[in-house]
mmCIF file of N, CA and C in Angstrom:
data_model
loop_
_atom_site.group_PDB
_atom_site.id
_atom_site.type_symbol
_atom_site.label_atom_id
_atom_site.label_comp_id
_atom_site.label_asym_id
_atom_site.label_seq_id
_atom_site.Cartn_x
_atom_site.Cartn_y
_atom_site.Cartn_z
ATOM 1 N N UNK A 1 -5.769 24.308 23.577
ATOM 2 C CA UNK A 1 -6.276 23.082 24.143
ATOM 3 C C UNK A 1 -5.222 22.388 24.995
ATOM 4 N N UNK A 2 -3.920 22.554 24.502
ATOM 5 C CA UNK A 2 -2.908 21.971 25.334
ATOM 6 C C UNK A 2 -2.873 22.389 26.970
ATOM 7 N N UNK A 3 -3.026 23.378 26.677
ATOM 8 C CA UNK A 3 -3.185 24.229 27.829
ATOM 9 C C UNK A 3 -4.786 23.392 28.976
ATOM 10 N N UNK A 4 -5.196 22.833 28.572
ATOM 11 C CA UNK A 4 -6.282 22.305 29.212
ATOM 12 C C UNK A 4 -5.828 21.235 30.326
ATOM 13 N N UNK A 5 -4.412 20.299 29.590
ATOM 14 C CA UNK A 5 -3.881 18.998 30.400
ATOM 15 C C UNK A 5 -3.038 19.539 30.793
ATOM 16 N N UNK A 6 -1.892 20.474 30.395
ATOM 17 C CA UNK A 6 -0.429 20.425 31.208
ATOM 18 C C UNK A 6 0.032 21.704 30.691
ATOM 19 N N UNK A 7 0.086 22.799 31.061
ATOM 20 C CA UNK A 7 0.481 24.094 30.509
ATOM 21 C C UNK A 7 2.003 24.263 30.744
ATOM 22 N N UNK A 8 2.799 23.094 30.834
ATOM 23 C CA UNK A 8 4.230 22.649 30.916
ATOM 24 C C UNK A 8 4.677 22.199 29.337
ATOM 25 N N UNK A 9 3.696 21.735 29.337
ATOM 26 C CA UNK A 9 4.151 20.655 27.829
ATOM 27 C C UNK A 9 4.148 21.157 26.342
ATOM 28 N N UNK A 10 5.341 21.011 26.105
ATOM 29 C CA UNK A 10 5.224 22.165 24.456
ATOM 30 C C UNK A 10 5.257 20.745 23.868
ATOM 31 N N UNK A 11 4.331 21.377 22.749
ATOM 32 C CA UNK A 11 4.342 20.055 21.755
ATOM 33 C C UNK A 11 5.491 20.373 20.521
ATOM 34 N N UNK A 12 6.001 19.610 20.182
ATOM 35 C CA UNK A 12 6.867 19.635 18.803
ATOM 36 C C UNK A 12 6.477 20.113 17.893
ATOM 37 N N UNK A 13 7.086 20.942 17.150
ATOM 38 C CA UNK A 13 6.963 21.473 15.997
ATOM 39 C C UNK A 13 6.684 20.543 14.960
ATOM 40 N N UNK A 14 6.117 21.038 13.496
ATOM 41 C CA UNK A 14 6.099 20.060 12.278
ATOM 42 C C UNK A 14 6.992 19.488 11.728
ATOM 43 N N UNK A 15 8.193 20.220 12.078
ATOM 44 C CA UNK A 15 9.269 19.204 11.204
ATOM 45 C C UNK A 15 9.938 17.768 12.033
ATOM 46 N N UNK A 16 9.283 18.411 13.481
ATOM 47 C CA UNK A 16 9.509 17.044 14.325
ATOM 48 C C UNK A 16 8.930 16.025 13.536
ATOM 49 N N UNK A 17 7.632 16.006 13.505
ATOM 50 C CA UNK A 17 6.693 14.842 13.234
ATOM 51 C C UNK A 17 7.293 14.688 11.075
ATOM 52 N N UNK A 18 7.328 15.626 10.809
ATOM 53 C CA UNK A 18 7.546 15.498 9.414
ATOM 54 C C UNK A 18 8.876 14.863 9.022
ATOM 55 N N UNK A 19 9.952 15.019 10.012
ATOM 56 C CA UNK A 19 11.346 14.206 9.583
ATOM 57 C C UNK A 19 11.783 13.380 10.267
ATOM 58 N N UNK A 20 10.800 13.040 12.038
ATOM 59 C CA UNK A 20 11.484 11.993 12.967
ATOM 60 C C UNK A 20 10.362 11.103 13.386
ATOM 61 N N UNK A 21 9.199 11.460 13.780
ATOM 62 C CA UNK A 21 7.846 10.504 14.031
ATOM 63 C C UNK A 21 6.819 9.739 12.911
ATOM 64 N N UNK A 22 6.854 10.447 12.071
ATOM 65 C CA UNK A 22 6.383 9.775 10.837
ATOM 66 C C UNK A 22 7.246 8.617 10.119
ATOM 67 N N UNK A 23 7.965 9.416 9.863
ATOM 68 C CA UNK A 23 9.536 7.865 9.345
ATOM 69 C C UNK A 23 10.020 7.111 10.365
ATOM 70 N N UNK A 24 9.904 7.466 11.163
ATOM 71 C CA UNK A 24 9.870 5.817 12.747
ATOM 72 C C UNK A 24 8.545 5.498 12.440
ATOM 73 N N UNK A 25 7.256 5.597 12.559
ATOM 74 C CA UNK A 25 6.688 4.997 12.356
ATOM 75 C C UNK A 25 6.844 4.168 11.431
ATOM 76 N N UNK A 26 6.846 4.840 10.405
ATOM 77 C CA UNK A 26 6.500 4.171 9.358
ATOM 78 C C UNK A 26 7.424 2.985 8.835
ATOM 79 N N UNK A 27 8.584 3.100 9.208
ATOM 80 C CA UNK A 27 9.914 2.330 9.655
ATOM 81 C C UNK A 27 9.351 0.970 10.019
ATOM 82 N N UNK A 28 8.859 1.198 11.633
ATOM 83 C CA UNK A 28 8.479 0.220 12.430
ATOM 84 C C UNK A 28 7.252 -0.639 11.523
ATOM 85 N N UNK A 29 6.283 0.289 10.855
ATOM 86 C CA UNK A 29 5.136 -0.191 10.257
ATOM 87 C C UNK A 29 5.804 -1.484 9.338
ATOM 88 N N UNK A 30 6.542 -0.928 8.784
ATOM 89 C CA UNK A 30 6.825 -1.208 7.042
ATOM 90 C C UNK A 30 7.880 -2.804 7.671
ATOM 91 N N UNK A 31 8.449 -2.821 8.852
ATOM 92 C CA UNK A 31 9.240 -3.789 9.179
ATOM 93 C C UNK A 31 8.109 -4.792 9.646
ATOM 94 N N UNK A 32 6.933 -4.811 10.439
ATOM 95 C CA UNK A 32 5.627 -5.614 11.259
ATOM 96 C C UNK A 32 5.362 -6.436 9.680
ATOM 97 N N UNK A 33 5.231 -5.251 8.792
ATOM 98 C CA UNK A 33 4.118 -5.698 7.370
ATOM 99 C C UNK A 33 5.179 -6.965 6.519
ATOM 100 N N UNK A 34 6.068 -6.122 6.452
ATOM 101 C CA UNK A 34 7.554 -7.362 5.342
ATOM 102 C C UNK A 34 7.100 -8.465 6.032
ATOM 103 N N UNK A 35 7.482 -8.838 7.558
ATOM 104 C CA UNK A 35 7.301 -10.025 8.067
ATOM 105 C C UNK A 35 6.317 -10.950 8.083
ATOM 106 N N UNK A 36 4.730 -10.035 8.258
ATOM 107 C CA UNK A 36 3.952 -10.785 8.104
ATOM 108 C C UNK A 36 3.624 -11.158 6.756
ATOM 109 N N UNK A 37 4.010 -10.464 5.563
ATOM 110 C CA UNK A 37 3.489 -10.904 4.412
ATOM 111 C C UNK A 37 5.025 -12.230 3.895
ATOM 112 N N UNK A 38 5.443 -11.938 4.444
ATOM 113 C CA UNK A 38 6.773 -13.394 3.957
ATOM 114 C C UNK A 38 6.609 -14.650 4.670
ATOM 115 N N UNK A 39 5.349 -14.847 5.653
ATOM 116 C CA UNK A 39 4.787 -15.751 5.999
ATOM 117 C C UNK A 39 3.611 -16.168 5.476
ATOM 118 N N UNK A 40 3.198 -15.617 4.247
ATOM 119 C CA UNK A 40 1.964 -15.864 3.658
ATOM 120 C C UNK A 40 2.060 -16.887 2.619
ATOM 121 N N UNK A 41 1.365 -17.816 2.998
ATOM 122 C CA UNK A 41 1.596 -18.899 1.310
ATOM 123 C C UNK A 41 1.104 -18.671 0.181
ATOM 124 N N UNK A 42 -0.596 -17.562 0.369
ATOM 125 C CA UNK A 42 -1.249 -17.941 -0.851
ATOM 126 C C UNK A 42 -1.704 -16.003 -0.488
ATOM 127 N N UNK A 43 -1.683 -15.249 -1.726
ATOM 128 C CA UNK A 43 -2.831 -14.144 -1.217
ATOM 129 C C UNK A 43 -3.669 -13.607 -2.194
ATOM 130 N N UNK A 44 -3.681 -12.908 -2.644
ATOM 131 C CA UNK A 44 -4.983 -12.039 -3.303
ATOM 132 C C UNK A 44 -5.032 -10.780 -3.888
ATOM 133 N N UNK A 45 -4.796 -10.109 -4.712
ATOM 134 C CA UNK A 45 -4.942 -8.750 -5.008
ATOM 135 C C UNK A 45 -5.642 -8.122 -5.406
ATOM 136 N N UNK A 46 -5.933 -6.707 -5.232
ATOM 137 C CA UNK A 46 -6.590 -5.826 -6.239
ATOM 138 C C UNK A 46 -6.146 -4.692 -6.237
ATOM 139 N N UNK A 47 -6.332 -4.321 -7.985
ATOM 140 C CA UNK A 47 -5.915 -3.019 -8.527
ATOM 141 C C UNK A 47 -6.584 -2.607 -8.814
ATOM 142 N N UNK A 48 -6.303 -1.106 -8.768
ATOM 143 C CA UNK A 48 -7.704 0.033 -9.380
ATOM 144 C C UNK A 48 -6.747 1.018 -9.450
ATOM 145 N N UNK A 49 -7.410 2.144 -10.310
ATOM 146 C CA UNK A 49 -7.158 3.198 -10.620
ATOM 147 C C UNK A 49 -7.998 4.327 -10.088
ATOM 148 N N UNK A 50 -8.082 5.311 -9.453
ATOM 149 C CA UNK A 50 -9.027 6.257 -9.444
ATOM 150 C C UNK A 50 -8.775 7.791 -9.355
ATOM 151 N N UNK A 51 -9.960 8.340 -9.364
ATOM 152 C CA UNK A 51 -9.152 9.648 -9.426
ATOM 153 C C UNK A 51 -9.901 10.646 -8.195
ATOM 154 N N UNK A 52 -9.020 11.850 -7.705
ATOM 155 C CA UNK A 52 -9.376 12.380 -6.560
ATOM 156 C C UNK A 52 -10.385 13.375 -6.746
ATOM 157 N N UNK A 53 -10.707 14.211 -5.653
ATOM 158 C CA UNK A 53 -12.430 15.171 -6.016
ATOM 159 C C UNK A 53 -11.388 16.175 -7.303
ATOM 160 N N UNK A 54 -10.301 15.887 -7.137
ATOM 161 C CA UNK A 54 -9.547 17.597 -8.092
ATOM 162 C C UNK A 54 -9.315 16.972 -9.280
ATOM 163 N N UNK A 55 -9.806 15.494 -9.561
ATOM 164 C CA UNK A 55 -9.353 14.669 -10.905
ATOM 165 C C UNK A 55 -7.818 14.530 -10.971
ATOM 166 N N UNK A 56 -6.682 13.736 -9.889
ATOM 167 C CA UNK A 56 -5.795 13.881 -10.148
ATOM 168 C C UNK A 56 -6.046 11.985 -10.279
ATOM 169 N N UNK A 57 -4.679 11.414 -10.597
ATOM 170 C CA UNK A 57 -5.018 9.675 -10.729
ATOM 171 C C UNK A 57 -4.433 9.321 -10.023
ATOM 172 N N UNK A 58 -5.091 8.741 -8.922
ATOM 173 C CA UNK A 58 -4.397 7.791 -8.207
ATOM 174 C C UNK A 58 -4.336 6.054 -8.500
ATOM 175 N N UNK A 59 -3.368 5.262 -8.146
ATOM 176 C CA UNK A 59 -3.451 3.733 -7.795
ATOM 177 C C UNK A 59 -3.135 3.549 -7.137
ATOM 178 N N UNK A 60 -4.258 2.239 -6.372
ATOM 179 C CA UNK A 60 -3.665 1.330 -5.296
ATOM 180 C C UNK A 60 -3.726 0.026 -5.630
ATOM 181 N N UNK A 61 -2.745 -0.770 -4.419
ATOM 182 C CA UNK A 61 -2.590 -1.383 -4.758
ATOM 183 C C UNK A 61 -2.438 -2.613 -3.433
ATOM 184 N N UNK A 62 -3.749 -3.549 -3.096
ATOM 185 C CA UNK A 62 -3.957 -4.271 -2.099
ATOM 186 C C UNK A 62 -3.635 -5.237 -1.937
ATOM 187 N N UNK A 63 -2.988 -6.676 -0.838
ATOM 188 C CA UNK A 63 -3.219 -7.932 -0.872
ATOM 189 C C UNK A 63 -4.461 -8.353 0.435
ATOM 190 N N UNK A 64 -4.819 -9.509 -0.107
ATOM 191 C CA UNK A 64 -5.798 -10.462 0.949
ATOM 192 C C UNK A 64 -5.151 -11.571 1.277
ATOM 193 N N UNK A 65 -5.098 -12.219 2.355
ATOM 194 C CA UNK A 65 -4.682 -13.073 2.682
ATOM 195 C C UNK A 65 -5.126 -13.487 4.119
ATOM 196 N N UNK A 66 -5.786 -15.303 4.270
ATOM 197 C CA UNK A 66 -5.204 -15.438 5.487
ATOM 198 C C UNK A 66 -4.226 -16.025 6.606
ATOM 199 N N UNK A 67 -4.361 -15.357 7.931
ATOM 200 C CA UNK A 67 -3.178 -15.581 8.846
ATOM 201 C C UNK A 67 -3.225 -17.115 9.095
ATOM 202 N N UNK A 68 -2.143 -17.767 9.767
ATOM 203 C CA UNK A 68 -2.088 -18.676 10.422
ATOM 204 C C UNK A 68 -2.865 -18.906 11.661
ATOM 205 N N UNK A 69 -4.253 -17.606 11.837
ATOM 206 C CA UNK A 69 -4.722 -18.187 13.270
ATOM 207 C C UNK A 69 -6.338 -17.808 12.269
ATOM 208 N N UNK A 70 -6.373 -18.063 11.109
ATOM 209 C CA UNK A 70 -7.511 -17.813 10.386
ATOM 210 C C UNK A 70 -8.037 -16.699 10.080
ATOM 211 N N UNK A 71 -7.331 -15.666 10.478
ATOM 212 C CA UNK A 71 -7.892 -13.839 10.382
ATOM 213 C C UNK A 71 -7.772 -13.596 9.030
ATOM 214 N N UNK A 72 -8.696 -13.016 8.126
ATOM 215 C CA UNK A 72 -8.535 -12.453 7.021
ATOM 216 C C UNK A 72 -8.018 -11.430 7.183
ATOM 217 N N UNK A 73 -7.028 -11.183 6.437
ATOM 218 C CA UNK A 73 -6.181 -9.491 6.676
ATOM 219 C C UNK A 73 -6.046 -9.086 5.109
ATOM 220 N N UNK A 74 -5.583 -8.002 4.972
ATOM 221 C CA UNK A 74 -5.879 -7.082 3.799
ATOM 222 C C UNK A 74 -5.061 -5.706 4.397
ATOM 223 N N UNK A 75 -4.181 -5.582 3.319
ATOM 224 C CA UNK A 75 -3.135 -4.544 3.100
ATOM 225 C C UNK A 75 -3.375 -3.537 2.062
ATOM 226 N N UNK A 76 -3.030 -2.498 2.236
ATOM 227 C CA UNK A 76 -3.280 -1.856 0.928
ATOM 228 C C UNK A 76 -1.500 -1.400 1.263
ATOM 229 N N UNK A 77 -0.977 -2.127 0.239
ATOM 230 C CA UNK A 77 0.505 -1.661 0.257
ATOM 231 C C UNK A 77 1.270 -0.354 -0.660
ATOM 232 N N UNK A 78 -0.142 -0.097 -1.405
ATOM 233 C CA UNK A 78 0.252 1.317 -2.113
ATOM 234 C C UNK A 78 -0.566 2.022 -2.593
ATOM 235 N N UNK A 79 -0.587 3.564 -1.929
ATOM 236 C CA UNK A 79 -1.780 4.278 -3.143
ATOM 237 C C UNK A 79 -1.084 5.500 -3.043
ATOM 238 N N UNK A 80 -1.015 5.919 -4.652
ATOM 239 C CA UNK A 80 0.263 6.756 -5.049
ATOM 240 C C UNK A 80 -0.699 7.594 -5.921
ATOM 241 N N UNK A 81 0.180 8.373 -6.148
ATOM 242 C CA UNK A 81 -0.288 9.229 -7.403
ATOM 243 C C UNK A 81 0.422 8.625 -8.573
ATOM 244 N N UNK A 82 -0.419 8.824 -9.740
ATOM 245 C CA UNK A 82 0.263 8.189 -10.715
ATOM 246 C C UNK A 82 -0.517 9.009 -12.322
ATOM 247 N N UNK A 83 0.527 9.563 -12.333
ATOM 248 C CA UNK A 83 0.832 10.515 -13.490
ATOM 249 C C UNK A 83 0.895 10.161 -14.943
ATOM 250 N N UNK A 84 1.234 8.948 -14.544
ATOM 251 C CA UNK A 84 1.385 7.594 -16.350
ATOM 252 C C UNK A 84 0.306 7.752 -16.753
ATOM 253 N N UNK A 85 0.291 7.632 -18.330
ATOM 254 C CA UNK A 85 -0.891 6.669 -18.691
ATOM 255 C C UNK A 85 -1.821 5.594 -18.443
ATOM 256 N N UNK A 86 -2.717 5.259 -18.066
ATOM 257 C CA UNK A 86 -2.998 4.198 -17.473
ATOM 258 C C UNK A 86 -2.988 2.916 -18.133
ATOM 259 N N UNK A 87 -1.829 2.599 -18.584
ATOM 260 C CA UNK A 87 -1.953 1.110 -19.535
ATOM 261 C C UNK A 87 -1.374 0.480 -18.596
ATOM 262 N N UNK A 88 -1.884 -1.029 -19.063
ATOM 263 C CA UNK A 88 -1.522 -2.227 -18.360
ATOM 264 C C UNK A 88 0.418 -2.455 -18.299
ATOM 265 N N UNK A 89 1.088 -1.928 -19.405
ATOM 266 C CA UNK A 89 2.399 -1.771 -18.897
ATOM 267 C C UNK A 89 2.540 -0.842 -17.819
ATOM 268 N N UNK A 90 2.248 0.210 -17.846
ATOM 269 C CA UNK A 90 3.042 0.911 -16.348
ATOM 270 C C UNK A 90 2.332 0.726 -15.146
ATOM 271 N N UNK A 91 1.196 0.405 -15.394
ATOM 272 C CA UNK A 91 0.202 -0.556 -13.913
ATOM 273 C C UNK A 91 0.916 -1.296 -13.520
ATOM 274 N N UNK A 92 1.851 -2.327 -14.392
ATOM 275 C CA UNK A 92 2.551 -3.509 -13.837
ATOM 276 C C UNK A 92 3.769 -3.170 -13.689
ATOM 277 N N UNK A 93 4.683 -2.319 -14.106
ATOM 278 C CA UNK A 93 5.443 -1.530 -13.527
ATOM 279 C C UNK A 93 5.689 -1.152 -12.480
ATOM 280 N N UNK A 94 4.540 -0.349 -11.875
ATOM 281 C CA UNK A 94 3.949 0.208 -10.629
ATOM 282 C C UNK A 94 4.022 -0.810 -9.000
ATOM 283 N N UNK A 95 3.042 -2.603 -9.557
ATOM 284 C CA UNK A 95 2.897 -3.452 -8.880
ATOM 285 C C UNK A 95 4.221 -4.050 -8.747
ATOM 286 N N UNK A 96 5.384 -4.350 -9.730
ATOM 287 C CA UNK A 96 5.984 -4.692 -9.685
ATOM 288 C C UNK A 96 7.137 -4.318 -8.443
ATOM 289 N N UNK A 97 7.028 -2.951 -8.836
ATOM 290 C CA UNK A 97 8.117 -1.957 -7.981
ATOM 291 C C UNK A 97 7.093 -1.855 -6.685
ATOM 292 N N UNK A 98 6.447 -2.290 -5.751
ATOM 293 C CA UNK A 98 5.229 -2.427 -5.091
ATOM 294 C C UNK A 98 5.936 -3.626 -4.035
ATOM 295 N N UNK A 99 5.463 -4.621 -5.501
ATOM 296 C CA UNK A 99 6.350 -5.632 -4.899
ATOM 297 C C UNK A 99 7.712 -6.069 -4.105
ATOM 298 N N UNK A 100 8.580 -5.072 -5.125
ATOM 299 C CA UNK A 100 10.545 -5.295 -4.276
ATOM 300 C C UNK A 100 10.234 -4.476 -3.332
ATOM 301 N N UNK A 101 9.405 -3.424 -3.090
ATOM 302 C CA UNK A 101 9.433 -2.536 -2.379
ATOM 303 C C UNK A 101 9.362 -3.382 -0.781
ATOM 304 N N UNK A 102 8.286 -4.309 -0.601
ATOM 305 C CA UNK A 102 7.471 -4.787 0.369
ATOM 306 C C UNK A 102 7.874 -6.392 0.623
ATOM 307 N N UNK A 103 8.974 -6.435 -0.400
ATOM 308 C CA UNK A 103 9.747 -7.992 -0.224
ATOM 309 C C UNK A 103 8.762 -9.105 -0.320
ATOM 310 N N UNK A 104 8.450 -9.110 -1.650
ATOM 311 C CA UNK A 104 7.189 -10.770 -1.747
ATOM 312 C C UNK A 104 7.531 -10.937 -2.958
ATOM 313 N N UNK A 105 6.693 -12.122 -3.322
ATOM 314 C CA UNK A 105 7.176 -12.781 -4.826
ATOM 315 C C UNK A 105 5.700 -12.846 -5.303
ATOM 316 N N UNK A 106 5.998 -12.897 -6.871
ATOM 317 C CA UNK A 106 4.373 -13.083 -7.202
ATOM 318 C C UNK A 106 3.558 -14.016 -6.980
ATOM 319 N N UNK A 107 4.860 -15.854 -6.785
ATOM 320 C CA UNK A 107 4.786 -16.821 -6.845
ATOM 321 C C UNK A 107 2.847 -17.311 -6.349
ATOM 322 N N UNK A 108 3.104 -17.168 -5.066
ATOM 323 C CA UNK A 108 1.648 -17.187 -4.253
ATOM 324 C C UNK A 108 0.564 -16.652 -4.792
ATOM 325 N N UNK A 109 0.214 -15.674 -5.337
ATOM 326 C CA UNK A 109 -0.639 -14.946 -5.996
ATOM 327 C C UNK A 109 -1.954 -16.036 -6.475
ATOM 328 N N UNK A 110 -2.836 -16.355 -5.965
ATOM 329 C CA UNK A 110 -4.188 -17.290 -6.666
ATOM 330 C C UNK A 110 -5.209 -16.451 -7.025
ATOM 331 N N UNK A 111 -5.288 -15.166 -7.241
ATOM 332 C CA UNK A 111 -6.384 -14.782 -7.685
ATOM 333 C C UNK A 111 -6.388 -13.119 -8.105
ATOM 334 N N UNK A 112 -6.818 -12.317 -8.383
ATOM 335 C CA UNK A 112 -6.933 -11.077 -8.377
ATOM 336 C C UNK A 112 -8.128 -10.345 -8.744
ATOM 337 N N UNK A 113 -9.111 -9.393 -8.120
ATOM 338 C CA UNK A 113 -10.100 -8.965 -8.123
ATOM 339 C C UNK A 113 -9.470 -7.591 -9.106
ATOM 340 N N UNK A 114 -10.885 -7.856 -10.055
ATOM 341 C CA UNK A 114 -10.546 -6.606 -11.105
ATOM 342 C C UNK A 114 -11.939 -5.958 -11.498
ATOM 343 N N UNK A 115 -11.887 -4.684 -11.991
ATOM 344 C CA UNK A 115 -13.428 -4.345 -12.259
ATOM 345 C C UNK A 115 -13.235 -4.808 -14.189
ATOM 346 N N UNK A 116 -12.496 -5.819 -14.496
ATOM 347 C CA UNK A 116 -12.391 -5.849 -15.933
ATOM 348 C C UNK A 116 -12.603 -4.788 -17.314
ATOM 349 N N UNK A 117 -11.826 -4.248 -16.512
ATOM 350 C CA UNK A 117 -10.877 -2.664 -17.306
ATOM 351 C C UNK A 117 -9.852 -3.230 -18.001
ATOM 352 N N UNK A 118 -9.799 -3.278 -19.758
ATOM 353 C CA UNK A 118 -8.833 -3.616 -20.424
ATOM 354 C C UNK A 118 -7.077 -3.527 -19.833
ATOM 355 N N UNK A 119 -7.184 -2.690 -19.060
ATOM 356 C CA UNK A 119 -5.435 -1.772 -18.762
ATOM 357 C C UNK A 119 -5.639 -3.067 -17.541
ATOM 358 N N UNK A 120 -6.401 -3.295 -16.785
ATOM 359 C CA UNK A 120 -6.348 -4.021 -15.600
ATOM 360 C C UNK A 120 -5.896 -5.475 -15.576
ATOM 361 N N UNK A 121 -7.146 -5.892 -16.986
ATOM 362 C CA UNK A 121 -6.469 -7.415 -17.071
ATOM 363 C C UNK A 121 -4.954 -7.127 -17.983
ATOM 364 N N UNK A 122 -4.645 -6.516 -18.845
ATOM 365 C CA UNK A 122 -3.197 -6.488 -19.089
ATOM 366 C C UNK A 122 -2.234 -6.334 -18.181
ATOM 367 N N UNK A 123 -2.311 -5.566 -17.168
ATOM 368 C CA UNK A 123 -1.436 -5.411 -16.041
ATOM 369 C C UNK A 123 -1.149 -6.919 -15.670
ATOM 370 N N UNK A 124 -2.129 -7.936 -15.068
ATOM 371 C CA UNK A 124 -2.006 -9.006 -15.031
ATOM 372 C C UNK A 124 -1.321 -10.221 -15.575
ATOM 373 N N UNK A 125 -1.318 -9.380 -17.060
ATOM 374 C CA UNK A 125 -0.455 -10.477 -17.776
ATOM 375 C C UNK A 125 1.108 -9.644 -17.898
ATOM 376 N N UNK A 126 1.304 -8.821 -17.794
ATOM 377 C CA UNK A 126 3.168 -8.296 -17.813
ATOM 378 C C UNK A 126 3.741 -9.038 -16.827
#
């Protein structure tokens, strides 16, 4: 197909994109996101647990919040695999390390959407 626009142009190999375009991105991403969420006064979360078509467990882990020009925005700042048990200690573990990761405090936090899963509201309280 390359060959369709410019039969000059070699595209980069995978380890290009796997060790230099992906981690700049994601670099650049992860620097846009810190900033805008350290301007947030008040936001919102939700946690879940789920699992993939192969039954492996994943969590994520979202904020809501809105901007200073009224936009509702919504992050999903983590969805990992997660191998733990699913108790409300290593859920909050998880959010916690979520948290330093992405530079915010819990302080702001007014609310959190849960499907009221025992492990879920405990996470809440660690």
């Amino acid at each position: 197909m390359k060959e369709a626009f410019d039969s000059r142009y070699e595209l980069p190999d995978q380890s290009y994109f796997a060790r230099k375009a992906v981690p700049e991105l994601y670099a650049i991403t992860k620097d846009k996101v810190v900033r805008e969420v350290a301007a947030v006064n008040r936001y919102a979360t939700t946690t879940d647990l789920w699992s993939s078509v192969d039954m492996k467990p994943y969590i994520s882990y979202t904020i809501q919040f809105i901007t200073e020009d009224v936009m509702l925005r919504s992050l999903v700042l983590c969805t990992s695999f997660f191998p733990l048990d699913p108790t409300g200690e290593n859920m909050s573990e998880m959010v916690k390390s979520t948290m330093e990761e992405w530079n915010f405090k819990p302080t702001p936090q007014v609310c959190s959407t849960t499907d009221s899963g025992s492990n879920i509201r405990l996470q809440l309280t660690c």
